[in-house]
Amino acid sequence: VALVGGGPGDPGLLTVRARQLLAGADVVVRDRLAPHMALPLDVEVIEVGKTGGGPSWSQRDIEALMVERALAGNRVVRLKGGDVHVFARGIEEVAACLAAGLPVEVVPGVSSALGVPALAGIPVTAQGVTQSFTVVSAHLPPGDPRSTVDWDALARLGGTLVLLMSTARLAAVCDALLAGGRDPQTPVAVVEDGTLSSERVTIATLATAGQLAHVQPPAVVVVGEVVAARLDHRHPAVPAAPPATSPAASPAASPATSPDA
Amino acid sequence: VALVGGGPGDPGLLTVRARQLLAGADVVVRDRLAPHMALPLDVEVIEVGKTGGGPSWSQRDIEALMVERALAGNRVVRLKGGDVHVFARGIEEVAACLAAGLPVEVVPGVSSALGVPALAGIPVTAQGVTQSFTVVSAHLPPGDPRSTVDWDALARLGGTLVLLMSTARLAAVCDALLAGGRDPQTPVAVVEDGTLSSERVTIATLATAGQLAHVQPPAVVVVGEVVAARLDHRHPAVPAAPPATSPAASPAASPATSPDA
């Protein structure tokens, strides 16, 4: 069994090893957000995405499927969106395979938390801007008793904050960060459908991001001064006024904002 | 110009797009920790690693080299270790190219902060264990006036902490986290030469990690309960006593520690 991180969506961001394993697979057990790529016709693809209109697979059922197929002699690739271990329950699938005596290969992938901002022109770190970034799953909102995130500490920590699974809870998250003392003028970028042709980037501040309407999953939200250091390399022909601060840019550079900013 | 994240070291973790660009490059401007791979004989490779025995390149000199070669008509690939924007000064290089009127392609890579723990069997997140992870560059120690990291907030935040560039400052970092109130029994993994055949994994606690001798860069340090959820999929044949807690593991699984743990 191979547990493979498929990257944020663009098939060019699959790793070389991931492509090798997919090309040699008998069965691909695929998440909803895993990238689509051409596979040999005789590869069986089983979609086990946990959301959407189709039937729902439980985590335990997915593990049982992987184990059953591998014990039957199939070369199984478990293909995830992003990385294998970023809010992906990868270690549970490793455990299930090892318990069944099956060898497991783990192939890390480009996490959406990093790859989506990068293609949108936003560096998660920049010299002189931040020495840290934090990636948080906001599938549980601030205040939920099951949540283990200390939003006050997160607000105080500063640096870059990358939010995954936050679309329906963006207002609550912004409120929690403001309540914790983070500057309301902190820039925020909301990247929907990152790395795909349907990508949409919206720039706001911590004070205004909570009121954004029509934010659709999947979206990656970046909170922090790095958003002001954004350079949209994909639309360099449209010059615009430089942002108020851009400490990371080279002195020789003309920072530009993009048409979709 | 293409700015390419080369992943944590294993050439199989290059992306498909990175390999395409490298195969078509005239000049590769390579960091010291970028992966080594076979390139066509007519590709010029310029090593600009900022540490080590050779001559030192300043960030501005690297940018000038990239721009000069690209303006001369060369297809330039700037190859970095890990990701392009994780403590890699990528946005400065994008800025320099855009200022010179050069188109830039950005290709994210597997960050060492995620890929190194994953191959060592450590998930940076695990269901029921943590909802967040923070990646910090410890090139500036706690207490350094240039440091922007609030170590107290980081200790209070909990979750997984991944430290890069921390080897010479590991004791100071552990002390700062302990002073901030993080549990001394928090497990710590130190992964040297991650993803390579020379990889070495050492398991400690926050109370003991500062006394580890002979930790050599490059090393990735993981602090947090996810270390106890480690399953060394590469050495599954060596069963050992299960760790004290392994909340992420499937009930059916037998957690194992590795020979090098």
XYZ file of C-alpha atoms in Angstrom:
522
model
C 0.000 0.000 0.000
C 1.228 3.477 -0.797
C -0.150 6.516 1.009
C 0.342 9.388 -1.421
C -0.086 13.136 -1.020
C -1.386 14.389 -4.350
C -0.713 18.090 -3.861
C -3.154 20.987 -4.028
C -4.869 20.163 -7.331
C -2.639 20.965 -10.295
C -1.399 17.549 -11.549
C 2.024 19.130 -12.228
C 2.436 19.382 -8.473
C 2.286 15.620 -7.998
C 5.677 14.255 -7.045
C 7.685 12.060 -9.361
C 7.275 9.150 -6.949
C 3.512 9.720 -6.735
C 3.218 9.528 -10.511
C 5.299 6.343 -10.631
C 3.085 4.686 -8.040
C -0.132 5.800 -9.747
C 1.096 4.483 -13.080
C 1.728 1.059 -11.516
C -1.366 0.856 -9.341
C -4.188 -1.684 -9.605
C -6.532 0.320 -7.383
C -6.532 4.043 -6.552
C -8.536 4.994 -3.459
C -9.129 8.663 -4.084
C -10.212 11.611 -1.955
C -12.561 14.208 -3.344
C -9.881 16.923 -3.406
C -7.094 14.772 -4.809
C -5.845 15.890 -8.228
C -7.277 14.396 -11.392
C -4.775 12.927 -13.799
C -4.774 10.515 -16.712
C -4.402 6.939 -15.487
C -4.091 3.677 -17.425
C -7.539 2.388 -18.382
C -7.162 -0.768 -16.306
C -6.682 1.108 -13.039
C -9.724 0.910 -10.822
C -10.515 4.249 -9.165
C -12.638 4.210 -6.023
C -13.854 7.620 -4.854
C -14.129 7.798 -1.076
C -14.528 11.561 -0.621
C -16.222 12.179 2.686
C -18.299 15.147 1.538
C -20.417 15.840 -1.517
C -23.497 14.211 -2.896
C -22.418 10.582 -3.123
C -22.508 7.902 -0.475
C -20.341 8.627 2.548
C -17.370 6.510 3.504
C -16.322 6.300 7.143
C -12.645 6.438 8.009
C -12.776 2.827 9.205
C -14.473 1.691 5.978
C -11.733 3.367 3.924
C -9.075 1.580 5.949
C -10.887 -1.748 5.579
C -11.127 -1.255 1.817
C -7.408 -0.501 1.508
C -6.446 -3.516 3.603
C -8.854 -5.880 1.842
C -7.651 -4.941 -1.609
C -3.981 -5.120 -0.638
C -4.434 -8.526 1.023
C -6.077 -9.671 -2.231
C -2.819 -8.873 -4.012
C -3.692 -5.494 -5.516
C -1.208 -2.659 -5.610
C -3.208 -0.007 -3.720
C -2.518 3.734 -3.907
C -4.363 5.853 -1.355
C -4.403 9.271 -3.054
C -5.100 12.301 -0.892
C -5.361 15.978 -1.687
C -2.406 18.014 -0.361
C -0.093 16.205 2.018
C -0.660 12.821 3.677
C -0.508 14.112 7.240
C -2.041 17.598 7.150
C -5.545 17.041 8.549
C -5.769 13.914 6.415
C -5.955 11.062 8.955
C -2.955 9.479 7.286
C -1.440 7.927 10.387
C -4.669 5.994 11.029
C -4.380 4.431 7.584
C -0.716 3.573 8.171
C -1.730 1.937 11.458
C -4.452 -0.133 9.792
C -2.047 -1.421 7.145
C 0.739 -2.243 9.606
C -1.758 -4.047 11.838
C -2.673 -6.217 8.851
C 1.003 -6.961 8.222
C 1.077 -4.925 5.013
C 4.130 -2.883 4.037
C 3.339 0.812 3.604
C 5.125 3.482 1.624
C 4.444 7.102 2.621
C 4.898 9.769 -0.071
C 4.528 13.339 1.214
C 2.856 15.827 -1.098
C 2.764 19.594 -1.513
C 0.368 20.764 1.189
C -2.448 23.024 0.047
C -1.595 25.196 3.046
C 1.675 26.148 1.320
C 1.114 25.456 -2.375
C -2.114 27.411 -2.736
C -0.725 30.668 -1.290
C 2.514 30.248 -3.297
C 0.725 30.026 -6.640
C -1.449 32.990 -5.627
C 1.773 34.984 -5.120
C 1.737 34.953 -1.319
C 4.838 33.757 0.538
C 3.970 32.082 3.863
C 7.228 33.479 5.203
C 9.243 36.501 4.117
C 12.509 37.860 5.417
C 11.893 40.695 7.865
C 8.162 39.961 7.984
C 7.728 36.706 9.886
C 9.755 33.912 11.401
C 6.828 31.497 11.734
C 3.624 30.238 10.218
C 0.809 28.278 11.793
C -1.611 26.048 9.932
C -4.962 25.500 11.638
C -7.957 23.409 10.740
C -11.030 25.486 11.499
C -13.466 22.615 10.987
C -14.356 23.223 14.637
C -15.175 26.900 15.320
C -13.670 28.913 18.187
C -15.615 28.143 21.341
C -16.579 24.632 20.286
C -15.908 22.394 23.292
C -14.196 19.803 21.057
C -11.748 22.412 19.717
C -8.203 22.231 21.052
C -7.053 25.540 19.521
C -6.167 28.386 21.894
C -7.261 31.313 19.696
C -5.973 33.886 22.204
C -2.481 32.376 22.032
C -2.749 32.212 18.263
C -3.658 35.907 18.088
C -0.775 36.793 20.385
C 1.710 34.614 18.479
C 1.332 36.714 15.342
C 3.245 35.575 12.282
C 1.430 33.994 9.381
C -1.752 32.040 9.974
C -3.057 29.667 7.307
C -6.626 28.487 7.840
C -7.984 25.344 6.241
C -11.629 24.275 6.287
C -12.643 27.703 7.542
C -15.132 28.963 4.944
C -18.332 28.554 6.964
C -16.587 29.728 10.127
C -14.532 32.640 8.815
C -16.458 35.331 10.728
C -16.122 33.439 14.015
C -12.405 32.898 13.423
C -11.771 36.573 12.633
C -13.742 37.594 15.735
C -11.686 35.235 17.897
C -8.404 36.613 16.548
C -9.600 40.206 17.065
C -10.733 39.352 20.602
C -7.262 37.928 21.210
C -5.695 41.243 20.252
C -4.603 40.751 16.648
C -4.544 44.040 14.699
C -7.837 44.608 12.775
C -5.797 45.958 9.846
C -3.925 42.656 9.440
C -4.306 41.749 5.774
C -6.208 38.590 4.858
C -6.263 36.679 1.571
C -9.002 34.201 0.715
C -7.990 31.832 -2.093
C -10.815 29.710 -3.492
C -10.110 26.781 -5.861
C -6.380 27.378 -5.420
C -4.001 26.229 -8.208
C -6.935 25.531 -10.567
C -8.172 27.592 -13.510
C -11.222 28.567 -11.448
C -9.020 30.129 -8.736
C -10.308 33.332 -7.129
C -8.271 35.530 -4.766
C -9.954 38.059 -2.480
C -7.969 40.474 -0.309
C -9.477 41.875 2.891
C -8.439 42.693 6.434
C -9.107 40.894 9.683
C -11.810 43.517 10.348
C -13.594 42.923 7.036
C -12.895 39.301 6.044
C -15.710 37.986 8.236
C -18.262 39.841 6.114
C -17.135 38.361 2.803
C -20.079 36.688 1.127
C -20.032 33.757 -1.236
C -16.784 32.195 -0.053
C -16.982 28.646 -1.330
C -14.911 25.658 -0.244
C -12.277 24.566 -0.928
C -10.585 27.762 0.211
C -7.280 28.539 1.887
C -7.233 31.677 4.037
C -3.973 33.477 4.835
C -3.852 35.979 7.705
C -0.742 38.088 8.197
C 1.588 40.777 6.916
C 2.903 38.391 4.249
C -0.317 39.062 2.344
C 0.932 42.651 1.821
C 4.169 41.203 0.409
C 2.177 39.449 -2.311
C 3.527 39.646 -5.850
C 1.216 38.163 -8.443
C 3.799 36.672 -10.777
C 1.054 35.294 -13.024
C -0.280 38.755 -13.923
C 2.874 40.890 -13.972
C 1.699 43.030 -16.897
C -0.851 44.938 -14.815
C 1.000 47.489 -12.718
C -0.840 49.003 -9.797
C -0.121 51.179 -6.801
C 2.328 49.490 -4.450
C 0.854 48.252 -1.179
C 1.370 50.384 1.893
C 4.135 48.132 3.189
C 6.149 45.534 1.369
C 9.170 44.932 3.559
C 10.139 41.714 1.818
C 10.441 43.147 -1.647
C 13.805 43.923 -3.124
C 14.533 47.654 -3.227
C 14.653 47.422 -7.013
C 11.205 45.849 -7.308
C 7.831 47.383 -8.099
C 5.295 45.402 -6.107
C 2.086 44.889 -8.032
C -1.350 43.773 -7.041
C -3.265 41.517 -9.314
C -6.519 42.126 -11.176
C -8.336 39.758 -8.876
C -7.010 41.332 -5.681
C 12.825 32.206 -14.783
C 11.329 29.417 -12.744
C 11.509 29.426 -8.968
C 11.333 25.758 -7.977
C 10.956 24.069 -4.606
C 12.998 20.888 -4.809
C 11.573 19.095 -1.787
C 13.413 17.754 1.254
C 16.203 15.839 -0.482
C 14.930 12.600 -1.997
C 14.759 13.266 -5.777
C 11.510 11.250 -5.939
C 9.879 14.078 -4.010
C 10.529 16.608 -6.776
C 7.289 17.555 -8.492
C 6.533 16.553 -12.050
C 6.641 20.209 -13.084
C 9.996 20.719 -11.334
C 11.500 17.830 -13.240
C 10.135 19.133 -16.549
C 11.678 22.542 -15.914
C 15.022 21.091 -14.827
C 15.169 18.921 -17.942
C 14.669 22.002 -20.131
C 16.910 24.426 -18.257
C 20.057 26.112 -19.530
C 21.179 27.198 -16.064
C 20.279 25.779 -12.650
C 21.002 28.098 -9.710
C 21.138 25.627 -6.863
C 20.964 25.903 -3.079
C 23.139 23.721 -0.899
C 20.197 21.703 0.410
C 18.406 21.295 -2.920
C 18.134 17.688 -4.085
C 20.742 16.206 -6.403
C 19.425 14.633 -9.571
C 20.740 13.628 -12.951
C 20.622 16.546 -15.393
C 21.503 16.746 -19.095
C 25.256 17.267 -19.521
C 24.790 20.668 -21.166
C 22.972 22.200 -18.182
C 25.148 24.632 -16.285
C 24.785 24.235 -12.504
C 25.766 27.168 -10.299
C 25.960 26.402 -6.592
C 24.989 29.419 -4.491
C 24.586 27.735 -1.093
C 25.010 30.371 1.572
C 26.822 28.128 4.056
C 29.621 25.614 3.786
C 33.213 25.887 2.722
C 32.855 27.589 -0.655
C 32.591 31.259 -1.473
C 29.491 32.939 -0.091
C 26.767 34.419 -2.278
C 24.694 37.304 -0.976
C 20.958 37.284 -1.610
C 21.314 40.309 -3.911
C 24.118 38.619 -5.870
C 21.938 35.544 -6.398
C 19.104 37.725 -7.689
C 21.474 39.609 -9.987
C 22.813 36.327 -11.371
C 19.325 35.002 -12.097
C 18.270 38.223 -13.817
C 21.487 38.549 -15.826
C 21.296 34.996 -17.163
C 17.604 35.265 -17.976
C 18.082 38.587 -19.786
C 20.854 36.892 -21.785
C 18.254 34.432 -23.045
C 18.952 31.473 -20.767
C 16.173 29.381 -19.292
C 16.977 29.763 -15.595
C 15.758 27.410 -12.885
C 16.304 28.595 -9.328
C 16.298 25.318 -7.375
C 15.734 25.485 -3.634
C 15.576 22.832 -0.946
C 12.073 22.267 0.403
C 9.458 24.815 -0.615
C 10.065 28.140 -2.357
C 8.553 30.283 0.393
C 9.409 28.527 3.663
C 12.337 30.571 5.016
C 13.773 30.627 1.512
C 13.620 34.310 0.492
C 11.622 33.322 -2.578
C 9.497 36.455 -2.760
C 12.636 38.609 -3.012
C 13.718 36.642 -6.060
C 10.268 36.953 -7.623
C 10.448 40.713 -7.017
C 13.867 41.003 -8.656
C 12.693 39.153 -11.765
C 9.452 41.106 -12.090
C 11.371 44.384 -11.677
C 13.543 43.337 -14.620
C 10.458 42.602 -16.698
C 11.057 38.852 -16.626
C 8.171 36.380 -16.422
C 8.414 34.113 -13.404
C 6.921 30.708 -12.777
C 6.613 29.610 -9.141
C 6.580 25.855 -8.447
C 5.906 24.950 -4.814
C 7.758 21.979 -3.389
C 7.326 19.552 -0.515
C 8.511 21.504 2.518
C 11.113 19.789 4.689
C 8.982 20.868 7.655
C 6.321 18.374 6.538
C 8.137 15.870 4.336
C 10.925 15.025 6.770
C 8.600 14.140 9.675
C 6.288 12.194 7.314
C 9.070 9.912 6.069
C 10.260 9.448 9.655
C 6.766 8.177 10.496
C 5.587 11.289 12.349
C 2.300 12.922 11.298
C 2.347 16.694 11.860
C -1.360 16.446 12.616
C -3.407 13.525 13.894
C -7.105 13.260 14.611
C -7.791 13.750 18.313
C -4.226 14.911 18.969
C -3.857 18.350 17.393
C -5.763 20.782 15.234
C -2.718 22.913 14.355
C 0.965 22.927 13.607
C 3.423 25.808 13.687
C 6.658 25.964 11.731
C 9.340 28.227 13.196
C 12.779 29.183 12.011
C 15.042 29.183 15.045
C 17.973 30.806 13.240
C 17.528 33.564 15.828
C 17.443 32.186 19.379
C 14.790 33.115 21.950
C 15.706 36.445 23.503
C 17.553 37.735 20.449
C 16.362 41.318 19.916
C 15.900 40.655 16.178
C 13.620 37.680 16.837
C 9.907 38.247 16.233
C 8.766 34.951 17.782
C 6.697 35.119 20.972
C 7.900 31.905 22.601
C 5.474 32.292 25.509
C 2.540 32.382 23.092
C 4.008 29.456 21.193
C 4.261 27.406 24.403
C 0.688 28.292 25.315
C -0.637 27.511 21.827
C 0.347 23.858 22.101
C -0.262 21.700 19.064
C 2.633 20.543 16.929
C 5.739 22.674 16.653
C 8.218 22.074 13.836
C 11.585 23.781 14.279
C 13.907 24.469 11.376
C 17.472 25.745 11.691
C 17.428 25.002 15.401
C 20.352 22.618 15.944
C 22.755 25.053 17.627
C 19.912 26.664 19.578
C 17.909 23.612 20.640
C 18.633 23.977 24.363
C 17.601 27.639 24.345
C 14.414 26.827 22.439
C 13.454 24.012 24.832
C 14.124 26.299 27.798
C 11.922 29.015 26.310
C 9.053 26.590 25.723
C 9.391 25.193 29.255
C 9.469 28.724 30.678
C 6.274 29.423 28.711
C 4.557 26.526 30.431
C 4.766 23.684 27.928
C 4.774 20.258 29.604
C 8.352 18.948 30.166
C 7.139 15.471 29.158
C 6.098 16.672 25.687
C 7.774 14.274 23.254
C 10.390 15.638 20.854
C 11.812 14.063 17.711
C 15.066 15.226 16.148
C 15.425 14.099 12.528
C 18.876 14.633 11.012
C 19.482 14.231 7.248
C 15.760 13.604 6.769
C 14.618 11.582 3.714
C 18.224 10.571 2.920
C 19.954 7.242 3.540
C 21.968 8.901 6.316
C 18.793 9.829 8.209
C 18.924 9.560 12.002
C 15.898 9.901 14.307
C 16.302 10.624 18.010
C 13.345 10.691 20.407
C 13.495 12.766 23.586
C 11.244 14.993 25.687
C 11.170 18.745 26.042
C 13.011 18.294 29.343
C 15.831 16.239 27.800
C 16.134 17.353 24.161
C 18.277 20.347 25.069
C 21.004 18.033 26.352
C 21.274 15.975 23.156
C 24.839 16.064 21.917
C 26.054 15.771 18.349
C 22.913 17.041 16.623
C 24.112 18.050 13.180
C 22.347 20.236 10.657
C 20.312 19.840 8.606
C 17.820 18.683 11.201
C 14.072 19.036 11.601
C 12.794 19.012 15.183
C 9.190 18.090 15.992
C 7.735 18.992 19.392
C 4.322 17.679 20.377
C 2.087 14.734 21.174
C 2.128 13.673 17.509
C 5.618 12.299 18.145
C 4.016 9.662 20.391
C 1.687 8.757 17.505
C 4.710 7.873 15.370
C 4.542 4.657 13.365
C 7.783 3.794 11.630
C 6.371 2.286 8.454
C 9.892 1.711 7.119
C 10.811 -0.719 9.892
C 7.522 -2.497 10.612
C 9.186 -5.864 11.255
C 10.645 -4.811 14.594
C 7.845 -4.850 17.153
C 8.401 -2.996 20.395
C 6.461 -1.915 23.442
C 3.657 0.463 22.480
C 4.166 4.082 23.510
C 2.335 5.304 26.597
C -0.313 7.084 24.565
C -1.185 6.761 20.919
C -4.575 8.410 20.552
C -4.407 8.583 16.774
C -3.828 4.926 16.166
C -6.639 2.696 15.034
C -7.869 0.371 17.772
C -6.736 -2.551 15.639
C -3.180 -1.304 15.302
C -0.052 -2.214 17.203
C 2.035 0.947 17.405
C 5.719 0.241 17.054
C 8.776 2.288 17.726
C 11.704 2.017 15.384
C 15.185 0.687 16.037
C 16.578 4.205 15.870
C 14.011 5.677 18.251
